[in-house]
């Protein structure tokens, strides 16, 4: 009997496969991964680290598309089933709040989160170095960029899918402008999506889990459950051959989400398949979006693989939350609300 509930909408047509016999760990891969291959559309060499949402009975995605000149931009895509995607050749045409073209110099690792009736796109943009950019759309036709929420340098902006205690809430990972050899997850609030404050520390890298010993960063928008906010994130370790990106899972307090309730000391997915181990940057799994069905507790996770492909993996709210509780470890002051 499932005791854990997802608090959200039903999505009976979302991608889904049952856990195969003999699967290792609480998250299993889609059998036809990767769902987006190299050179998916003219001028685009690779698509990875991307976000999807249900929209008008189908799915839309905001994709990190690395063009054949090596620069990342955001492209829209559409899909009937969440697995076969048609990607637009052109970059998303962003405008500023006055309606004038306002294209980012580069854009990567988008998240796409619906809060009330607005879809927010959050990505890593160029603002005198790596920083968080945001835009809004309601129809996926016009995209209006808003003020950048934080100073550089920062990445992995992850918005919660509803206001908490009356405010928008966003996670972020302060960083440097390069390949950042450090980093914890922080949280900030805003009453209006312009002014952000009440900054709190959420979770630290490290602990017993060496897979997350260098840095961590938020992943898909947290999923509201009866146990608190379930969030997948990436954890990074260093090797003599470079960084390795795995996926972890954490449960944050429902009303005070800067407080970690449970956090898995082991990864829930790590590079093991050819499309995760081999590509532009080997050994990367980087989750950026989920689809969920409240009725069944099913979760589909979209993740970038080796900075080259998009993969899908599955779990259920019950399975992953049981796993996180069973493997929980308290790291540093994660359980505090983060005021110093
Ligand atoms: C991080 C980000 C991600 C990328 C990862 C591995 O710093 O830039 O987009 O997937 O490195 O290259």
CSV table of C-alpha atoms and ligand atoms in Angstrom, one decimal:
chain,number,residue,atom,x,y,z
A,1,UNK,CA,0.0,0.0,0.0
A,2,UNK,CA,1.4,3.4,-1.0
A,3,UNK,CA,1.5,5.8,1.9
A,4,UNK,CA,3.3,8.6,0.2
A,5,UNK,CA,1.3,10.9,-2.0
A,6,UNK,CA,2.3,13.4,-4.7
A,7,UNK,CA,0.3,16.6,-4.2
A,8,UNK,CA,-0.3,17.8,-7.8
A,9,UNK,CA,-2.1,17.0,-11.0
A,10,UNK,CA,-2.8,13.7,-12.7
A,11,UNK,CA,-0.9,13.0,-15.9
A,12,UNK,CA,-2.1,9.6,-17.0
A,13,UNK,CA,-0.4,9.8,-20.5
A,14,UNK,CA,3.1,10.7,-19.2
A,15,UNK,CA,6.0,8.4,-20.3
A,16,UNK,CA,6.2,5.4,-18.1
A,17,UNK,CA,7.8,1.9,-17.9
A,18,UNK,CA,7.5,-0.4,-14.9
A,19,UNK,CA,10.7,-1.3,-13.0
A,20,UNK,CA,12.5,-4.1,-14.8
A,21,UNK,CA,13.3,-7.3,-13.0
A,22,UNK,CA,16.8,-7.1,-11.5
A,23,UNK,CA,17.0,-3.3,-11.7
A,24,UNK,CA,19.6,-1.9,-9.3
A,25,UNK,CA,18.7,1.1,-7.2
A,26,UNK,CA,15.5,3.2,-6.9
A,27,UNK,CA,15.6,4.8,-10.3
A,28,UNK,CA,15.5,2.9,-13.6
A,29,UNK,CA,16.2,4.0,-17.1
A,30,UNK,CA,13.9,4.2,-20.1
A,31,UNK,CA,14.6,1.2,-22.3
A,32,UNK,CA,15.0,3.3,-25.5
A,33,UNK,CA,17.4,5.9,-24.1
A,34,UNK,CA,18.7,8.3,-25.2
A,35,UNK,CA,15.4,10.0,-26.3
A,36,UNK,CA,17.3,12.8,-28.1
A,37,UNK,CA,20.4,11.9,-30.1
A,38,UNK,CA,23.2,13.9,-31.6
A,39,UNK,CA,22.5,16.4,-34.4
A,40,UNK,CA,18.7,16.5,-33.7
A,41,UNK,CA,18.0,19.4,-35.9
A,42,UNK,CA,19.9,21.5,-38.5
A,43,UNK,CA,22.7,23.6,-36.9
A,44,UNK,CA,22.4,21.8,-33.5
A,45,UNK,CA,25.1,19.4,-32.5
A,46,UNK,CA,23.8,18.2,-29.1
A,47,UNK,CA,20.8,18.6,-26.8
A,48,UNK,CA,21.1,17.9,-23.1
A,49,UNK,CA,20.3,19.3,-19.6
A,50,UNK,CA,16.8,20.4,-20.6
A,51,UNK,CA,13.3,20.9,-19.2
A,52,UNK,CA,9.8,19.8,-20.2
A,53,UNK,CA,6.2,20.4,-19.0
A,54,UNK,CA,2.8,19.2,-19.9
A,55,UNK,CA,1.0,21.8,-22.1
A,56,UNK,CA,-2.5,21.6,-23.6
A,57,UNK,CA,-2.7,17.8,-23.6
A,58,UNK,CA,0.8,17.4,-25.1
A,59,UNK,CA,4.4,18.4,-23.9
A,60,UNK,CA,6.6,21.3,-24.6
A,61,UNK,CA,10.3,21.5,-23.7
A,62,UNK,CA,12.9,24.2,-23.4
A,63,UNK,CA,16.1,22.6,-24.6
A,64,UNK,CA,19.8,23.4,-24.1
A,65,UNK,CA,20.9,23.2,-27.7
A,66,UNK,CA,24.6,23.4,-28.4
A,67,UNK,CA,25.0,24.8,-31.9
A,68,UNK,CA,27.6,23.6,-34.3
A,69,UNK,CA,29.7,26.6,-33.3
A,70,UNK,CA,29.8,25.2,-29.8
A,71,UNK,CA,27.7,27.9,-28.1
A,72,UNK,CA,24.6,27.0,-26.1
A,73,UNK,CA,21.2,28.6,-26.6
A,74,UNK,CA,17.6,27.7,-25.7
A,75,UNK,CA,15.3,26.1,-28.3
A,76,UNK,CA,11.7,25.1,-28.0
A,77,UNK,CA,10.5,21.6,-28.7
A,78,UNK,CA,7.2,19.9,-28.8
A,79,UNK,CA,6.1,16.3,-28.3
A,80,UNK,CA,2.9,14.3,-28.2
A,81,UNK,CA,4.2,11.6,-25.9
A,82,UNK,CA,7.1,13.2,-24.0
A,83,UNK,CA,9.6,10.9,-25.8
A,84,UNK,CA,9.7,11.8,-29.5
A,85,UNK,CA,10.6,15.4,-29.8
A,86,UNK,CA,10.4,18.0,-32.7
A,87,UNK,CA,13.0,20.7,-31.9
A,88,UNK,CA,12.8,24.1,-33.5
A,89,UNK,CA,15.8,25.2,-35.6
A,90,UNK,CA,15.6,28.7,-34.3
A,91,UNK,CA,16.6,30.0,-30.8
A,92,UNK,CA,13.7,31.1,-28.6
A,93,UNK,CA,13.3,34.9,-29.4
A,94,UNK,CA,13.4,36.6,-26.1
A,95,UNK,CA,12.2,40.2,-25.6
A,96,UNK,CA,12.6,42.5,-22.7
A,97,UNK,CA,9.7,43.9,-20.8
A,98,UNK,CA,9.4,46.8,-23.3
A,99,UNK,CA,9.1,44.3,-26.1
A,100,UNK,CA,12.6,44.8,-27.6
A,101,UNK,CA,14.7,41.8,-28.6
A,102,UNK,CA,16.9,40.7,-25.7
A,103,UNK,CA,18.8,37.5,-26.7
A,104,UNK,CA,21.2,36.0,-24.1
A,105,UNK,CA,24.8,35.8,-25.3
A,106,UNK,CA,24.7,32.2,-24.2
A,107,UNK,CA,22.1,30.2,-22.3
A,108,UNK,CA,22.3,26.7,-20.6
A,109,UNK,CA,20.8,24.3,-18.2
A,110,UNK,CA,17.2,25.6,-18.4
A,111,UNK,CA,14.5,24.7,-15.9
A,112,UNK,CA,10.9,25.3,-16.7
A,113,UNK,CA,8.4,25.7,-13.9
A,114,UNK,CA,4.7,26.6,-13.8
A,115,UNK,CA,3.7,28.8,-10.9
A,116,UNK,CA,0.0,29.8,-10.9
A,117,UNK,CA,-0.7,30.5,-14.6
A,118,UNK,CA,2.8,31.5,-15.7
A,119,UNK,CA,5.6,29.3,-17.0
A,120,UNK,CA,9.0,30.5,-15.8
A,121,UNK,CA,12.2,29.6,-17.6
A,122,UNK,CA,15.3,29.8,-15.4
A,123,UNK,CA,18.7,29.3,-17.0
A,124,UNK,CA,22.4,30.1,-16.7
A,125,UNK,CA,23.0,33.3,-18.6
A,126,UNK,CA,25.8,35.7,-19.3
A,127,UNK,CA,25.7,38.7,-16.8
A,128,UNK,CA,29.4,39.7,-16.6
A,129,UNK,CA,30.0,35.9,-16.1
A,130,UNK,CA,27.7,33.0,-15.3
A,131,UNK,CA,24.5,34.1,-13.6
A,132,UNK,CA,20.9,33.2,-13.4
A,133,UNK,CA,18.5,34.5,-16.1
A,134,UNK,CA,14.7,34.3,-16.0
A,135,UNK,CA,11.9,34.7,-18.4
A,136,UNK,CA,8.2,34.1,-18.5
A,137,UNK,CA,5.7,32.8,-21.0
A,138,UNK,CA,2.0,31.8,-20.9
A,139,UNK,CA,1.6,30.6,-24.4
A,140,UNK,CA,5.1,29.4,-25.6
A,141,UNK,CA,4.8,32.0,-28.4
A,142,UNK,CA,6.2,35.1,-26.7
A,143,UNK,CA,8.9,35.0,-24.1
A,144,UNK,CA,9.6,38.0,-21.9
A,145,UNK,CA,12.9,38.2,-20.0
A,146,UNK,CA,12.7,39.5,-16.5
A,147,UNK,CA,15.4,41.1,-14.3
A,148,UNK,CA,18.2,38.7,-13.4
A,149,UNK,CA,17.4,37.6,-9.8
A,150,UNK,CA,20.9,37.3,-8.4
A,151,UNK,CA,24.4,38.8,-8.8
A,152,UNK,CA,27.0,36.8,-10.6
A,153,UNK,CA,28.3,34.2,-10.2
A,154,UNK,CA,25.5,31.7,-9.8
A,155,UNK,CA,24.0,28.7,-11.5
A,156,UNK,CA,21.3,26.0,-11.1
A,157,UNK,CA,18.4,28.3,-10.4
A,158,UNK,CA,15.5,26.1,-9.5
A,159,UNK,CA,12.0,27.6,-8.8
A,160,UNK,CA,9.5,25.9,-6.5
A,161,UNK,CA,6.2,25.2,-8.3
A,162,UNK,CA,4.1,27.3,-5.9
A,163,UNK,CA,4.6,30.2,-3.6
A,164,UNK,CA,5.5,29.2,0.0
A,165,UNK,CA,4.3,31.5,2.8
A,166,UNK,CA,3.2,34.0,0.1
A,167,UNK,CA,6.6,34.2,-1.7
A,168,UNK,CA,8.2,32.8,-4.8
A,169,UNK,CA,11.1,30.5,-3.7
A,170,UNK,CA,14.2,29.8,-5.7
A,171,UNK,CA,17.2,27.6,-5.1
A,172,UNK,CA,20.5,28.5,-6.5
A,173,UNK,CA,24.2,27.5,-6.3
A,174,UNK,CA,26.6,30.3,-6.0
A,175,UNK,CA,29.7,29.5,-8.1
A,176,UNK,CA,32.6,30.9,-10.0
A,177,UNK,CA,32.6,31.7,-13.7
A,178,UNK,CA,34.4,28.6,-14.7
A,179,UNK,CA,34.0,24.9,-13.8
A,180,UNK,CA,33.5,25.7,-10.1
A,181,UNK,CA,35.4,23.4,-7.8
A,182,UNK,CA,33.0,24.0,-4.8
A,183,UNK,CA,29.3,24.7,-4.1
A,184,UNK,CA,26.3,24.3,-1.8
A,185,UNK,CA,22.6,24.9,-2.5
A,186,UNK,CA,21.0,28.1,-1.1
A,187,UNK,CA,17.4,29.4,-1.2
A,188,UNK,CA,16.0,32.9,-1.7
A,189,UNK,CA,12.5,34.3,-1.6
A,190,UNK,CA,10.7,37.0,-3.5
A,191,UNK,CA,7.3,38.6,-3.1
A,192,UNK,CA,7.2,39.9,-6.7
A,193,UNK,CA,9.9,38.0,-8.7
A,194,UNK,CA,12.0,41.2,-8.8
A,195,UNK,CA,13.4,41.6,-5.4
A,196,UNK,CA,15.0,38.5,-3.9
A,197,UNK,CA,16.1,38.1,-0.3
A,198,UNK,CA,15.8,36.1,3.0
A,199,UNK,CA,18.7,34.0,1.7
A,200,UNK,CA,19.2,30.7,3.5
A,201,UNK,CA,21.6,27.8,3.2
A,202,UNK,CA,19.9,24.6,2.3
A,203,UNK,CA,22.4,21.8,1.8
A,204,UNK,CA,26.1,21.2,1.7
A,205,UNK,CA,28.3,19.1,-0.5
A,206,UNK,CA,30.0,16.2,1.1
A,207,UNK,CA,29.1,14.0,4.0
A,208,UNK,CA,29.8,10.3,3.7
A,209,UNK,CA,28.9,10.4,0.0
A,210,UNK,CA,32.1,11.0,-2.0
A,211,UNK,CA,30.0,11.1,-5.1
A,212,UNK,CA,28.9,14.6,-4.0
A,213,UNK,CA,32.2,15.6,-2.5
A,214,UNK,CA,33.1,18.5,-4.8
A,215,UNK,CA,29.8,20.4,-5.3
A,216,UNK,CA,26.1,19.9,-5.6
A,217,UNK,CA,23.3,21.8,-7.5
A,218,UNK,CA,19.5,21.7,-7.6
A,219,UNK,CA,17.9,19.7,-10.4
A,220,UNK,CA,14.2,19.6,-11.5
A,221,UNK,CA,11.6,21.8,-9.7
A,222,UNK,CA,10.9,20.2,-6.3
A,223,UNK,CA,7.9,17.8,-6.3
A,224,UNK,CA,5.3,18.4,-3.5
A,225,UNK,CA,4.6,15.2,-1.6
A,226,UNK,CA,2.9,14.2,1.7
A,227,UNK,CA,6.5,13.9,3.1
A,228,UNK,CA,7.7,17.3,2.0
A,229,UNK,CA,9.4,18.6,-1.1
A,230,UNK,CA,11.2,15.9,-3.0
A,231,UNK,CA,14.1,17.1,-5.1
A,232,UNK,CA,16.5,15.4,-7.4
A,233,UNK,CA,19.8,17.1,-7.7
A,234,UNK,CA,23.3,16.6,-9.1
A,235,UNK,CA,26.3,15.7,-7.0
A,236,UNK,CA,29.9,15.9,-8.3
A,237,UNK,CA,33.0,14.1,-7.4
A,238,UNK,CA,36.6,14.6,-8.7
A,239,UNK,CA,38.7,11.9,-10.3
A,240,UNK,CA,42.1,11.9,-12.0
A,241,UNK,CA,40.1,12.0,-15.2
A,242,UNK,CA,37.9,14.9,-14.3
A,243,UNK,CA,34.5,15.5,-12.7
A,244,UNK,CA,31.7,12.8,-12.5
A,245,UNK,CA,28.1,14.0,-12.1
A,246,UNK,CA,25.6,11.7,-10.4
A,247,UNK,CA,22.0,12.2,-9.3
A,248,UNK,CA,20.9,12.4,-5.6
A,249,UNK,CA,17.6,12.9,-3.9
A,250,UNK,CA,16.6,15.0,-0.9
A,251,UNK,CA,13.3,15.8,1.0
A,252,UNK,CA,13.0,19.4,2.1
A,253,UNK,CA,10.6,20.6,4.8
A,254,UNK,CA,7.2,21.6,3.3
A,255,UNK,CA,6.9,25.0,5.1
A,256,UNK,CA,10.5,25.7,5.7
A,257,UNK,CA,12.2,24.3,2.6
A,258,UNK,CA,15.7,25.5,3.6
A,259,UNK,CA,15.5,22.6,6.1
A,260,UNK,CA,16.6,19.2,4.9
A,261,UNK,CA,14.4,16.4,6.4
A,262,UNK,CA,16.1,13.4,4.7
A,263,UNK,CA,18.9,13.2,2.3
A,264,UNK,CA,20.4,10.1,0.6
A,265,UNK,CA,24.0,9.4,1.4
A,266,UNK,CA,24.2,7.3,-1.8
A,267,UNK,CA,23.5,8.4,-5.4
A,268,UNK,CA,20.2,7.3,-7.0
A,269,UNK,CA,21.6,7.3,-10.6
A,270,UNK,CA,25.3,7.4,-11.7
A,271,UNK,CA,26.8,7.2,-15.2
A,272,UNK,CA,26.8,3.5,-16.3
A,273,UNK,CA,25.3,3.4,-19.8
A,274,UNK,CA,27.3,4.3,-23.0
A,275,UNK,CA,25.3,7.5,-23.5
A,276,UNK,CA,26.2,8.7,-20.0
A,277,UNK,CA,29.8,7.6,-20.0
A,278,UNK,CA,30.7,8.7,-23.6
A,279,UNK,CA,30.1,12.0,-25.2
A,280,UNK,CA,31.2,15.7,-25.3
A,281,UNK,CA,31.8,15.5,-21.5
A,282,UNK,CA,32.0,11.9,-20.3
A,283,UNK,CA,30.4,10.7,-17.1
A,284,UNK,CA,27.6,13.2,-16.6
A,285,UNK,CA,24.0,12.6,-15.5
A,286,UNK,CA,22.3,16.0,-15.0
A,287,UNK,CA,18.6,16.0,-14.1
A,288,UNK,CA,16.6,19.2,-15.0
A,289,UNK,CA,12.9,18.2,-15.1
A,290,UNK,CA,10.3,15.7,-14.0
A,291,UNK,CA,6.8,14.8,-15.0
A,292,UNK,CA,4.6,13.4,-12.3
A,293,UNK,CA,1.2,11.7,-12.0
A,294,UNK,CA,-0.4,12.3,-8.6
A,295,UNK,CA,-2.9,9.4,-9.0
A,296,UNK,CA,-0.2,6.7,-9.4
A,297,UNK,CA,2.8,8.4,-7.8
A,298,UNK,CA,4.8,7.9,-11.0
A,299,UNK,CA,7.8,10.1,-11.7
A,300,UNK,CA,9.7,10.5,-15.1
A,301,UNK,CA,13.0,12.3,-14.8
A,302,UNK,CA,14.6,14.0,-17.8
A,303,UNK,CA,18.3,14.2,-17.5
A,304,UNK,CA,21.3,15.3,-19.7
A,305,UNK,CA,23.7,12.5,-20.4
A,306,UNK,CA,27.4,13.2,-21.1
A,307,UNK,CA,26.6,16.8,-22.2
A,308,UNK,CA,25.4,15.2,-25.5
A,309,UNK,CA,22.0,13.4,-25.1
A,310,UNK,CA,18.7,13.5,-23.2
A,311,UNK,CA,17.8,10.5,-21.2
A,312,UNK,CA,14.6,9.6,-19.3
A,313,UNK,CA,14.5,7.6,-16.0
A,314,UNK,CA,11.6,6.5,-13.8
A,315,UNK,CA,10.8,6.0,-10.2
A,316,UNK,CA,7.7,6.4,-7.9
A,317,UNK,CA,7.2,8.8,-5.0
A,318,UNK,CA,6.9,5.8,-2.7
A,319,UNK,CA,10.0,4.0,-3.9
A,320,UNK,CA,12.3,7.0,-3.9
A,321,UNK,CA,11.1,8.4,-0.6
A,322,UNK,CA,11.5,5.1,1.1
A,323,UNK,CA,15.0,4.9,-0.4
A,324,UNK,CA,16.0,8.4,0.7
A,325,UNK,CA,14.8,7.7,4.3
A,326,UNK,CA,16.6,4.4,4.4
A,327,UNK,CA,19.9,5.8,3.2
A,328,UNK,CA,19.5,9.2,5.0
A,329,UNK,CA,22.5,10.9,6.6
A,330,UNK,CA,22.6,14.3,8.3
A,331,UNK,CA,25.3,16.5,6.6
A,332,UNK,CA,26.7,19.4,8.6
A,333,UNK,CA,23.9,21.9,9.4
A,334,UNK,CA,21.5,20.8,6.7
A,335,UNK,CA,18.7,20.4,9.2
A,336,UNK,CA,19.0,24.0,10.4
A,337,UNK,CA,17.1,26.8,8.6
A,338,UNK,CA,20.3,28.4,7.6
A,339,UNK,CA,20.5,31.7,9.4
A,340,UNK,CA,23.9,32.7,10.6
B,1,LIG,C1,28.4,22.1,-15.3
B,1,LIG,C2,27.4,22.7,-16.2
B,1,LIG,C3,26.5,21.6,-16.9
B,1,LIG,C4,27.4,20.5,-17.4
B,1,LIG,C5,28.4,20.0,-16.4
B,1,LIG,C6,29.3,19.0,-17.0
B,1,LIG,O1,29.3,23.1,-14.8
B,1,LIG,O2,28.0,23.5,-17.1
B,1,LIG,O3,25.9,22.2,-17.9
B,1,LIG,O4,26.5,19.4,-17.7
B,1,LIG,O5,29.2,21.1,-16.0
B,1,LIG,O6,30.1,19.4,-18.1
